Amino acid sequence: MPYYRRVGEVPRKRHTQFRQPDGTLYAEELVGQEGFSSDSSLLYHRYAPTAIVAAEEFTLPAFTRVPNLPLKPRHLRTHKLDGTGADPVLGRQYLLANDDVRIAYVLADRPSPLFRDATGDHCLYLESGSLRVESPFGVLDAVAGDYVIIPTSTIHRLVPTGDEPTRLLAIEAAGHVGPPKRYLSVRGQFLEHSPYCERDVRGPDAPLLVDDEDVEVLVRHRRGWTSYTYAHHPFDVVGWDGHLYPWAFSIHDFEPITGRIHQPPPVHQTFQGPNFVICSFVPRKVDYHPDAIPVPYNHHNVDSDEMLFYTGGNYEARRGSGIGQGSISLHPSGFTHGPQPGAAERSIGAEFFDELAVMVDTFRPLDLCDAASTCEDDAYAWTWARRG
């Protein structure tokens, strides 16, 4: 994260003696990216964070990936995946994936186990409901419209809160996710042209101290999954400081960039990951040239697949296609796509779009996962041939 935070008790100097009330040393843990060459945080544990008493292989039901063949646009209705509920980690239903990113959806009604993903960062988007993110860094509360970034290897637990169902889109990267570099100064400060800034970002603000022993933590790593039993609960941190921690940002705080004529998707970019970007389409004034056509022009992204998650309002370019709340559209590279028939003409004269959507553009093709086949609208690919 591009700015420094200090939470709880830490000594004046790093890597110096810092003692507990009984005289024993607190155990330091440096959490860092890219070896010792990028952002990091320094945590102070009551007990050794390395102390495990058991390790067993853990097996999850596998999901398959198949190419998008025949190549065509897809429409997935995520609300058709609703079941009896699940936890927000192990209950994820994977829809789309490639070697850089996995995209899943879950309707969660119970807490997850303690979990760490050692393969990459997670970007979670809350479609509805609320969620408490617990970690050694403390508690981070999230509500509908929030993005939550969980750094690689952060042990955490996701706890649905409130009475409304917690619907979650999970974007799991094979690497790190953060603000686009063009929004940041060389020292990591948000620049003036950025559509959001440090004031919009929330992080944990108090330690979360738990004294349990023999605690299970599930770990996804590069070879599979392992269930560890830790001698002491990992939430025993009395203080930490640094630039790397879970953080949240509301899509409603994204300030849209508009112009006299239609603006391309890069103006909506919110995050970047390895070989993919995440964009936010929010309610906004639209093009004010007297001859402007506010909806997108037909376009053929030769280098990327475009996935769009519709999470509120009315998406003008897709009217008449069956797109609704919770829909996901996939427009692959190799297919020219654009507004539905009649949308361009209808949009002329519009001054405001009331739409909310999360877009993931990937630079390698997205495969279809098992859950995609159970919620696909097979008629979507042919809707451009309709008139009206």
PDB file of C-alpha atoms in Angstrom, residues 124-378:
ATOM      1  CA  LEU A 124     -12.550  -8.921  -2.948  1.00  0.00           C
ATOM      2  CA  TYR A 125     -15.564  -6.901  -4.057  1.00  0.00           C
ATOM      3  CA  LEU A 126     -18.715  -6.871  -1.914  1.00  0.00           C
ATOM      4  CA  GLU A 127     -21.830  -6.843  -4.051  1.00  0.00           C
ATOM      5  CA  SER A 128     -24.073  -6.832  -0.968  1.00  0.00           C
ATOM      6  CA  GLY A 129     -23.961  -7.392   2.759  1.00  0.00           C
ATOM      7  CA  SER A 130     -21.056  -6.689   5.068  1.00  0.00           C
ATOM      8  CA  LEU A 131     -17.877  -8.465   6.066  1.00  0.00           C
ATOM      9  CA  ARG A 132     -15.330  -8.359   8.877  1.00  0.00           C
ATOM     10  CA  VAL A 133     -11.775  -9.122   7.779  1.00  0.00           C
ATOM     11  CA  GLU A 134      -9.690 -10.374  10.710  1.00  0.00           C
ATOM     12  CA  SER A 135      -5.912 -10.698  10.446  1.00  0.00           C
ATOM     13  CA  PRO A 136      -2.745 -10.235  12.525  1.00  0.00           C
ATOM     14  CA  PHE A 137      -2.963  -6.573  11.499  1.00  0.00           C
ATOM     15  CA  GLY A 138      -6.349  -6.167  13.225  1.00  0.00           C
ATOM     16  CA  VAL A 139      -9.944  -5.866  12.056  1.00  0.00           C
ATOM     17  CA  LEU A 140     -11.081  -4.270   8.799  1.00  0.00           C
ATOM     18  CA  ASP A 141     -14.827  -3.833   8.279  1.00  0.00           C
ATOM     19  CA  ALA A 142     -16.226  -3.795   4.742  1.00  0.00           C
ATOM     20  CA  VAL A 143     -19.692  -3.061   3.352  1.00  0.00           C
ATOM     21  CA  ALA A 144     -21.416  -3.284  -0.018  1.00  0.00           C
ATOM     22  CA  GLY A 145     -19.389  -1.477  -2.680  1.00  0.00           C
ATOM     23  CA  ASP A 146     -16.060  -2.011  -0.937  1.00  0.00           C
ATOM     24  CA  TYR A 147     -12.979  -3.469  -2.520  1.00  0.00           C
ATOM     25  CA  VAL A 148     -10.726  -5.262  -0.034  1.00  0.00           C
ATOM     26  CA  ILE A 149      -7.090  -5.985  -0.915  1.00  0.00           C
ATOM     27  CA  ILE A 150      -5.508  -8.834   1.076  1.00  0.00           C
ATOM     28  CA  PRO A 151      -1.750  -9.122   0.509  1.00  0.00           C
ATOM     29  CA  THR A 152      -0.093 -12.422  -0.311  1.00  0.00           C
ATOM     30  CA  SER A 153       0.401 -14.770   2.669  1.00  0.00           C
ATOM     31  CA  THR A 154      -1.683 -12.704   5.082  1.00  0.00           C
ATOM     32  CA  ILE A 155      -3.437 -15.087   7.488  1.00  0.00           C
ATOM     33  CA  HIS A 156      -7.033 -13.937   7.638  1.00  0.00           C
ATOM     34  CA  ARG A 157     -10.594 -14.908   8.429  1.00  0.00           C
ATOM     35  CA  LEU A 158     -13.650 -13.516   6.631  1.00  0.00           C
ATOM     36  CA  VAL A 159     -16.756 -13.152   8.787  1.00  0.00           C
ATOM     37  CA  PRO A 160     -20.098 -12.153   7.207  1.00  0.00           C
ATOM     38  CA  THR A 161     -21.916  -9.645   9.422  1.00  0.00           C
ATOM     39  CA  GLY A 162     -25.352  -8.060   9.425  1.00  0.00           C
ATOM     40  CA  ASP A 163     -28.698  -9.407   8.245  1.00  0.00           C
ATOM     41  CA  GLU A 164     -28.316  -8.988   4.469  1.00  0.00           C
ATOM     42  CA  PRO A 165     -26.707 -11.821   2.455  1.00  0.00           C
ATOM     43  CA  THR A 166     -23.005 -11.285   1.826  1.00  0.00           C
ATOM     44  CA  ARG A 167     -22.330 -11.605  -1.900  1.00  0.00           C
ATOM     45  CA  LEU A 168     -18.693 -11.565  -2.848  1.00  0.00           C
ATOM     46  CA  LEU A 169     -16.721 -11.438  -6.098  1.00  0.00           C
ATOM     47  CA  ALA A 170     -13.221 -12.783  -5.453  1.00  0.00           C
ATOM     48  CA  ILE A 171     -10.374 -11.857  -7.796  1.00  0.00           C
ATOM     49  CA  GLU A 172      -7.359 -13.994  -6.880  1.00  0.00           C
ATOM     50  CA  ALA A 173      -4.072 -12.915  -8.447  1.00  0.00           C
ATOM     51  CA  ALA A 174      -0.919 -14.891  -9.112  1.00  0.00           C
ATOM     52  CA  GLY A 175       1.043 -11.884  -7.878  1.00  0.00           C
ATOM     53  CA  HIS A 176       0.414  -8.471  -6.366  1.00  0.00           C
ATOM     54  CA  VAL A 177      -2.523  -6.065  -6.778  1.00  0.00           C
ATOM     55  CA  GLY A 178      -2.321  -2.326  -6.168  1.00  0.00           C
ATOM     56  CA  PRO A 179      -3.103   1.118  -7.535  1.00  0.00           C
ATOM     57  CA  PRO A 180      -1.929   1.779 -11.104  1.00  0.00           C
ATOM     58  CA  LYS A 181       1.624   3.067 -11.133  1.00  0.00           C
ATOM     59  CA  ARG A 182       0.618   6.104 -13.182  1.00  0.00           C
ATOM     60  CA  TYR A 183      -1.437   7.311 -10.181  1.00  0.00           C
ATOM     61  CA  LEU A 184       1.576   7.289  -7.844  1.00  0.00           C
ATOM     62  CA  SER A 185       4.641   9.445  -7.341  1.00  0.00           C
ATOM     63  CA  VAL A 186       8.099   7.873  -7.216  1.00  0.00           C
ATOM     64  CA  ARG A 187       7.694   7.809  -3.405  1.00  0.00           C
ATOM     65  CA  GLY A 188       4.256   6.181  -3.542  1.00  0.00           C
ATOM     66  CA  GLN A 189       1.953   9.155  -2.941  1.00  0.00           C
ATOM     67  CA  PHE A 190      -1.271   9.370  -4.934  1.00  0.00           C
ATOM     68  CA  LEU A 191      -0.910  12.097  -7.576  1.00  0.00           C
ATOM     69  CA  GLU A 192      -3.416  14.860  -8.290  1.00  0.00           C
ATOM     70  CA  HIS A 193      -4.840  13.178 -11.387  1.00  0.00           C
ATOM     71  CA  SER A 194      -5.639   9.953  -9.494  1.00  0.00           C
ATOM     72  CA  PRO A 195      -9.389   9.202  -9.168  1.00  0.00           C
ATOM     73  CA  TYR A 196      -8.887   8.298  -5.493  1.00  0.00           C
ATOM     74  CA  CYS A 197      -6.326   9.049  -2.784  1.00  0.00           C
ATOM     75  CA  GLU A 198      -5.094   8.162   0.708  1.00  0.00           C
ATOM     76  CA  ARG A 199      -8.146   9.767   2.350  1.00  0.00           C
ATOM     77  CA  ASP A 200     -10.344   7.178   0.623  1.00  0.00           C
ATOM     78  CA  VAL A 201      -8.331   4.176   1.855  1.00  0.00           C
ATOM     79  CA  ARG A 202      -9.031   2.339   5.119  1.00  0.00           C
ATOM     80  CA  GLY A 203      -6.786  -0.066   7.004  1.00  0.00           C
ATOM     81  CA  PRO A 204      -6.881  -1.896  10.360  1.00  0.00           C
ATOM     82  CA  ASP A 205      -6.541   0.529  13.257  1.00  0.00           C
ATOM     83  CA  ALA A 206      -6.135  -1.635  16.382  1.00  0.00           C
ATOM     84  CA  PRO A 207      -4.511  -4.972  17.282  1.00  0.00           C
ATOM     85  CA  LEU A 208      -6.674  -8.082  17.458  1.00  0.00           C
ATOM     86  CA  LEU A 209      -5.376 -10.222  20.325  1.00  0.00           C
ATOM     87  CA  VAL A 210      -6.458 -13.875  20.584  1.00  0.00           C
ATOM     88  CA  ASP A 211      -4.861 -16.320  23.060  1.00  0.00           C
ATOM     89  CA  ASP A 212      -6.000 -19.693  21.665  1.00  0.00           C
ATOM     90  CA  GLU A 213      -3.599 -22.629  21.246  1.00  0.00           C
ATOM     91  CA  ASP A 214      -3.394 -25.384  18.592  1.00  0.00           C
ATOM     92  CA  VAL A 215      -5.050 -23.350  15.849  1.00  0.00           C
ATOM     93  CA  GLU A 216      -5.637 -24.640  12.314  1.00  0.00           C
ATOM     94  CA  VAL A 217      -4.635 -22.447   9.358  1.00  0.00           C
ATOM     95  CA  LEU A 218      -5.227 -23.501   5.755  1.00  0.00           C
ATOM     96  CA  VAL A 219      -2.484 -22.436   3.343  1.00  0.00           C
ATOM     97  CA  ARG A 220      -2.647 -22.419  -0.444  1.00  0.00           C
ATOM     98  CA  HIS A 221       0.869 -22.546  -1.856  1.00  0.00           C
ATOM     99  CA  ARG A 222       2.552 -23.227  -5.173  1.00  0.00           C
ATOM    100  CA  ARG A 223       2.327 -27.005  -4.744  1.00  0.00           C
ATOM    101  CA  GLY A 224      -1.247 -27.263  -3.451  1.00  0.00           C
ATOM    102  CA  TRP A 225      -2.813 -26.867   0.007  1.00  0.00           C
ATOM    103  CA  THR A 226      -1.557 -27.645   3.513  1.00  0.00           C
ATOM    104  CA  SER A 227      -3.354 -27.556   6.863  1.00  0.00           C
ATOM    105  CA  TYR A 228      -1.015 -26.282   9.591  1.00  0.00           C
ATOM    106  CA  THR A 229      -1.676 -26.425  13.305  1.00  0.00           C
ATOM    107  CA  TYR A 230      -0.040 -23.422  14.959  1.00  0.00           C
ATOM    108  CA  ALA A 231       1.047 -23.672  18.578  1.00  0.00           C
ATOM    109  CA  HIS A 232      -0.530 -20.270  19.253  1.00  0.00           C
ATOM    110  CA  HIS A 233      -3.144 -18.193  17.491  1.00  0.00           C
ATOM    111  CA  PRO A 234      -1.546 -16.000  14.796  1.00  0.00           C
ATOM    112  CA  PHE A 235      -3.653 -13.034  15.951  1.00  0.00           C
ATOM    113  CA  ASP A 236      -1.261 -12.316  18.829  1.00  0.00           C
ATOM    114  CA  VAL A 237       0.294  -9.149  17.383  1.00  0.00           C
ATOM    115  CA  VAL A 238       0.587  -6.230  19.826  1.00  0.00           C
ATOM    116  CA  GLY A 239       1.700  -3.746  17.184  1.00  0.00           C
ATOM    117  CA  TRP A 240       3.017  -3.279  13.673  1.00  0.00           C
ATOM    118  CA  ASP A 241       4.090  -0.628  11.214  1.00  0.00           C
ATOM    119  CA  GLY A 242       4.827  -0.409   7.511  1.00  0.00           C
ATOM    120  CA  HIS A 243       3.293  -0.133   4.077  1.00  0.00           C
ATOM    121  CA  LEU A 244       1.914  -3.659   3.574  1.00  0.00           C
ATOM    122  CA  TYR A 245      -1.436  -4.613   5.134  1.00  0.00           C
ATOM    123  CA  PRO A 246      -5.053  -5.401   4.201  1.00  0.00           C
ATOM    124  CA  TRP A 247      -6.918  -2.318   3.053  1.00  0.00           C
ATOM    125  CA  ALA A 248     -10.326  -1.306   1.745  1.00  0.00           C
ATOM    126  CA  PHE A 249     -11.563   1.241  -0.765  1.00  0.00           C
ATOM    127  CA  SER A 250     -15.183   1.949  -1.685  1.00  0.00           C
ATOM    128  CA  ILE A 251     -16.204   2.019  -5.325  1.00  0.00           C
ATOM    129  CA  HIS A 252     -18.455   4.938  -4.311  1.00  0.00           C
ATOM    130  CA  ASP A 253     -15.323   7.001  -3.571  1.00  0.00           C
ATOM    131  CA  PHE A 254     -13.964   6.514  -7.096  1.00  0.00           C
ATOM    132  CA  GLU A 255     -14.105   9.912  -8.850  1.00  0.00           C
ATOM    133  CA  PRO A 256     -14.949   9.350 -12.530  1.00  0.00           C
ATOM    134  CA  ILE A 257     -12.993  11.085 -15.265  1.00  0.00           C
ATOM    135  CA  THR A 258     -15.290  12.392 -17.983  1.00  0.00           C
ATOM    136  CA  GLY A 259     -14.897  14.331 -21.229  1.00  0.00           C
ATOM    137  CA  ARG A 260     -16.684  15.918 -24.167  1.00  0.00           C
ATOM    138  CA  ILE A 261     -16.653  12.608 -26.049  1.00  0.00           C
ATOM    139  CA  HIS A 262     -16.662   8.999 -24.877  1.00  0.00           C
ATOM    140  CA  GLN A 263     -13.728   8.121 -22.613  1.00  0.00           C
ATOM    141  CA  PRO A 264     -11.999   4.733 -23.024  1.00  0.00           C
ATOM    142  CA  PRO A 265     -11.807   2.147 -20.208  1.00  0.00           C
ATOM    143  CA  PRO A 266      -8.314   3.155 -18.929  1.00  0.00           C
ATOM    144  CA  VAL A 267      -9.874   6.241 -17.296  1.00  0.00           C
ATOM    145  CA  HIS A 268     -11.858   3.835 -15.091  1.00  0.00           C
ATOM    146  CA  GLN A 269      -8.816   1.823 -13.989  1.00  0.00           C
ATOM    147  CA  THR A 270      -8.704   1.270 -10.234  1.00  0.00           C
ATOM    148  CA  PHE A 271      -6.066  -1.456  -9.681  1.00  0.00           C
ATOM    149  CA  GLN A 272      -3.428  -3.343 -11.596  1.00  0.00           C
ATOM    150  CA  GLY A 273      -2.321  -6.952 -11.167  1.00  0.00           C
ATOM    151  CA  PRO A 274      -0.010  -9.312 -13.041  1.00  0.00           C
ATOM    152  CA  ASN A 275      -1.227  -9.213 -16.649  1.00  0.00           C
ATOM    153  CA  PHE A 276      -4.647  -7.799 -15.731  1.00  0.00           C
ATOM    154  CA  VAL A 277      -6.340  -4.583 -14.644  1.00  0.00           C
ATOM    155  CA  ILE A 278      -9.470  -3.840 -12.595  1.00  0.00           C
ATOM    156  CA  CYS A 279     -11.729  -0.915 -13.516  1.00  0.00           C
ATOM    157  CA  SER A 280     -14.723   0.726 -11.808  1.00  0.00           C
ATOM    158  CA  PHE A 281     -17.689   2.073 -13.761  1.00  0.00           C
ATOM    159  CA  VAL A 282     -19.632   4.403 -11.469  1.00  0.00           C
ATOM    160  CA  PRO A 283     -22.552   6.840 -11.781  1.00  0.00           C
ATOM    161  CA  ARG A 284     -21.290   9.876 -13.690  1.00  0.00           C
ATOM    162  CA  LYS A 285     -22.066  12.724 -16.041  1.00  0.00           C
ATOM    163  CA  VAL A 286     -21.489  11.653 -19.619  1.00  0.00           C
ATOM    164  CA  ASP A 287     -20.137  13.189 -22.773  1.00  0.00           C
ATOM    165  CA  TYR A 288     -21.066  16.816 -23.351  1.00  0.00           C
ATOM    166  CA  HIS A 289     -19.997  17.427 -26.950  1.00  0.00           C
ATOM    167  CA  PRO A 290     -23.197  18.459 -28.798  1.00  0.00           C
ATOM    168  CA  ASP A 291     -22.862  15.484 -31.165  1.00  0.00           C
ATOM    169  CA  ALA A 292     -21.570  12.981 -28.610  1.00  0.00           C
ATOM    170  CA  ILE A 293     -22.667   9.336 -28.504  1.00  0.00           C
ATOM    171  CA  PRO A 294     -22.314   8.478 -24.796  1.00  0.00           C
ATOM    172  CA  VAL A 295     -22.263   4.656 -24.984  1.00  0.00           C
ATOM    173  CA  PRO A 296     -19.067   2.859 -26.066  1.00  0.00           C
ATOM    174  CA  TYR A 297     -18.205   2.435 -29.719  1.00  0.00           C
ATOM    175  CA  ASN A 298     -17.702  -1.066 -31.105  1.00  0.00           C
ATOM    176  CA  HIS A 299     -14.220  -2.228 -30.233  1.00  0.00           C
ATOM    177  CA  HIS A 300     -11.971  -5.196 -30.733  1.00  0.00           C
ATOM    178  CA  ASN A 301      -9.447  -5.621 -27.933  1.00  0.00           C
ATOM    179  CA  VAL A 302      -6.805  -7.639 -29.755  1.00  0.00           C
ATOM    180  CA  ASP A 303      -4.718  -8.204 -26.610  1.00  0.00           C
ATOM    181  CA  SER A 304      -7.238  -8.759 -23.824  1.00  0.00           C
ATOM    182  CA  ASP A 305     -10.360 -10.515 -22.620  1.00  0.00           C
ATOM    183  CA  GLU A 306     -12.922  -8.207 -20.998  1.00  0.00           C
ATOM    184  CA  MET A 307     -14.996  -9.379 -18.038  1.00  0.00           C
ATOM    185  CA  LEU A 308     -17.643  -7.059 -16.586  1.00  0.00           C
ATOM    186  CA  PHE A 309     -19.516  -7.663 -13.321  1.00  0.00           C
ATOM    187  CA  TYR A 310     -22.748  -5.655 -13.146  1.00  0.00           C
ATOM    188  CA  THR A 311     -23.410  -4.675  -9.562  1.00  0.00           C
ATOM    189  CA  GLY A 312     -25.918  -1.816  -9.627  1.00  0.00           C
ATOM    190  CA  GLY A 313     -27.869   0.717 -11.655  1.00  0.00           C
ATOM    191  CA  ASN A 314     -28.649   0.394 -15.353  1.00  0.00           C
ATOM    192  CA  TYR A 315     -25.958  -0.371 -17.879  1.00  0.00           C
ATOM    193  CA  GLU A 316     -27.112   1.526 -20.976  1.00  0.00           C
ATOM    194  CA  ALA A 317     -24.925  -0.291 -23.505  1.00  0.00           C
ATOM    195  CA  ARG A 318     -26.376  -3.687 -22.512  1.00  0.00           C
ATOM    196  CA  ARG A 319     -30.094  -2.867 -22.387  1.00  0.00           C
ATOM    197  CA  GLY A 320     -32.108  -5.620 -24.042  1.00  0.00           C
ATOM    198  CA  SER A 321     -29.442  -8.311 -23.586  1.00  0.00           C
ATOM    199  CA  GLY A 322     -30.752  -9.848 -20.363  1.00  0.00           C
ATOM    200  CA  ILE A 323     -27.950  -8.317 -18.283  1.00  0.00           C
ATOM    201  CA  GLY A 324     -29.063  -7.659 -14.702  1.00  0.00           C
ATOM    202  CA  GLN A 325     -27.885  -7.430 -11.109  1.00  0.00           C
ATOM    203  CA  GLY A 326     -25.051  -9.894 -10.523  1.00  0.00           C
ATOM    204  CA  SER A 327     -24.500 -10.600 -14.224  1.00  0.00           C
ATOM    205  CA  ILE A 328     -21.036 -11.196 -15.626  1.00  0.00           C
ATOM    206  CA  SER A 329     -20.301 -10.639 -19.307  1.00  0.00           C
ATOM    207  CA  LEU A 330     -17.190 -11.996 -20.991  1.00  0.00           C
ATOM    208  CA  HIS A 331     -16.112 -10.470 -24.289  1.00  0.00           C
ATOM    209  CA  PRO A 332     -12.987 -12.301 -25.469  1.00  0.00           C
ATOM    210  CA  SER A 333     -10.160 -11.075 -27.631  1.00  0.00           C
ATOM    211  CA  GLY A 334     -10.864 -12.190 -31.169  1.00  0.00           C
ATOM    212  CA  PHE A 335     -14.473 -10.981 -30.943  1.00  0.00           C
ATOM    213  CA  THR A 336     -15.570  -7.459 -31.854  1.00  0.00           C
ATOM    214  CA  HIS A 337     -18.056  -6.216 -29.285  1.00  0.00           C
ATOM    215  CA  GLY A 338     -19.963  -3.065 -28.451  1.00  0.00           C
ATOM    216  CA  PRO A 339     -23.373  -1.711 -27.447  1.00  0.00           C
ATOM    217  CA  GLN A 340     -26.536  -3.691 -28.046  1.00  0.00           C
ATOM    218  CA  PRO A 341     -28.581  -2.794 -31.157  1.00  0.00           C
ATOM    219  CA  GLY A 342     -30.329   0.532 -30.662  1.00  0.00           C
ATOM    220  CA  ALA A 343     -28.266   1.545 -27.612  1.00  0.00           C
ATOM    221  CA  ALA A 344     -26.148   4.129 -29.443  1.00  0.00           C
ATOM    222  CA  GLU A 345     -29.198   5.970 -30.803  1.00  0.00           C
ATOM    223  CA  ARG A 346     -31.019   5.818 -27.454  1.00  0.00           C
ATOM    224  CA  SER A 347     -28.041   7.272 -25.596  1.00  0.00           C
ATOM    225  CA  ILE A 348     -27.838  10.492 -27.644  1.00  0.00           C
ATOM    226  CA  GLY A 349     -28.731  13.412 -25.422  1.00  0.00           C
ATOM    227  CA  ALA A 350     -28.164  11.526 -22.161  1.00  0.00           C
ATOM    228  CA  GLU A 351     -26.464  13.606 -19.491  1.00  0.00           C
ATOM    229  CA  PHE A 352     -25.947  11.019 -16.753  1.00  0.00           C
ATOM    230  CA  PHE A 353     -25.381   7.256 -16.505  1.00  0.00           C
ATOM    231  CA  ASP A 354     -26.500   5.516 -13.328  1.00  0.00           C
ATOM    232  CA  GLU A 355     -24.422   2.356 -13.521  1.00  0.00           C
ATOM    233  CA  LEU A 356     -22.123   0.399 -11.244  1.00  0.00           C
ATOM    234  CA  ALA A 357     -19.822  -2.306 -12.570  1.00  0.00           C
ATOM    235  CA  VAL A 358     -16.437  -3.912 -11.929  1.00  0.00           C
ATOM    236  CA  MET A 359     -14.345  -4.801 -14.969  1.00  0.00           C
ATOM    237  CA  VAL A 360     -11.390  -7.178 -15.173  1.00  0.00           C
ATOM    238  CA  ASP A 361      -9.347  -7.017 -18.379  1.00  0.00           C
ATOM    239  CA  THR A 362      -6.841  -9.839 -18.744  1.00  0.00           C
ATOM    240  CA  PHE A 363      -3.967 -10.053 -21.206  1.00  0.00           C
ATOM    241  CA  ARG A 364      -4.163 -13.814 -21.484  1.00  0.00           C
ATOM    242  CA  PRO A 365      -7.370 -15.641 -22.450  1.00  0.00           C
ATOM    243  CA  LEU A 366      -9.791 -16.560 -19.697  1.00  0.00           C
ATOM    244  CA  ASP A 367     -10.887 -20.169 -19.464  1.00  0.00           C
ATOM    245  CA  LEU A 368     -14.350 -21.212 -18.327  1.00  0.00           C
ATOM    246  CA  CYS A 369     -14.608 -23.020 -14.982  1.00  0.00           C
ATOM    247  CA  ASP A 370     -17.234 -25.483 -13.791  1.00  0.00           C
ATOM    248  CA  ALA A 371     -19.586 -22.966 -12.198  1.00  0.00           C
ATOM    249  CA  ALA A 372     -19.744 -20.929 -15.406  1.00  0.00           C
ATOM    250  CA  SER A 373     -21.546 -23.717 -17.221  1.00  0.00           C
ATOM    251  CA  THR A 374     -24.236 -23.917 -14.533  1.00  0.00           C
ATOM    252  CA  CYS A 375     -25.193 -20.243 -14.707  1.00  0.00           C
ATOM    253  CA  GLU A 376     -24.617 -19.309 -18.379  1.00  0.00           C
ATOM    254  CA  ASP A 377     -27.272 -17.572 -20.462  1.00  0.00           C
ATOM    255  CA  ASP A 378     -26.789 -19.419 -23.743  1.00  0.00           C
TER     256      ASP A 378
END
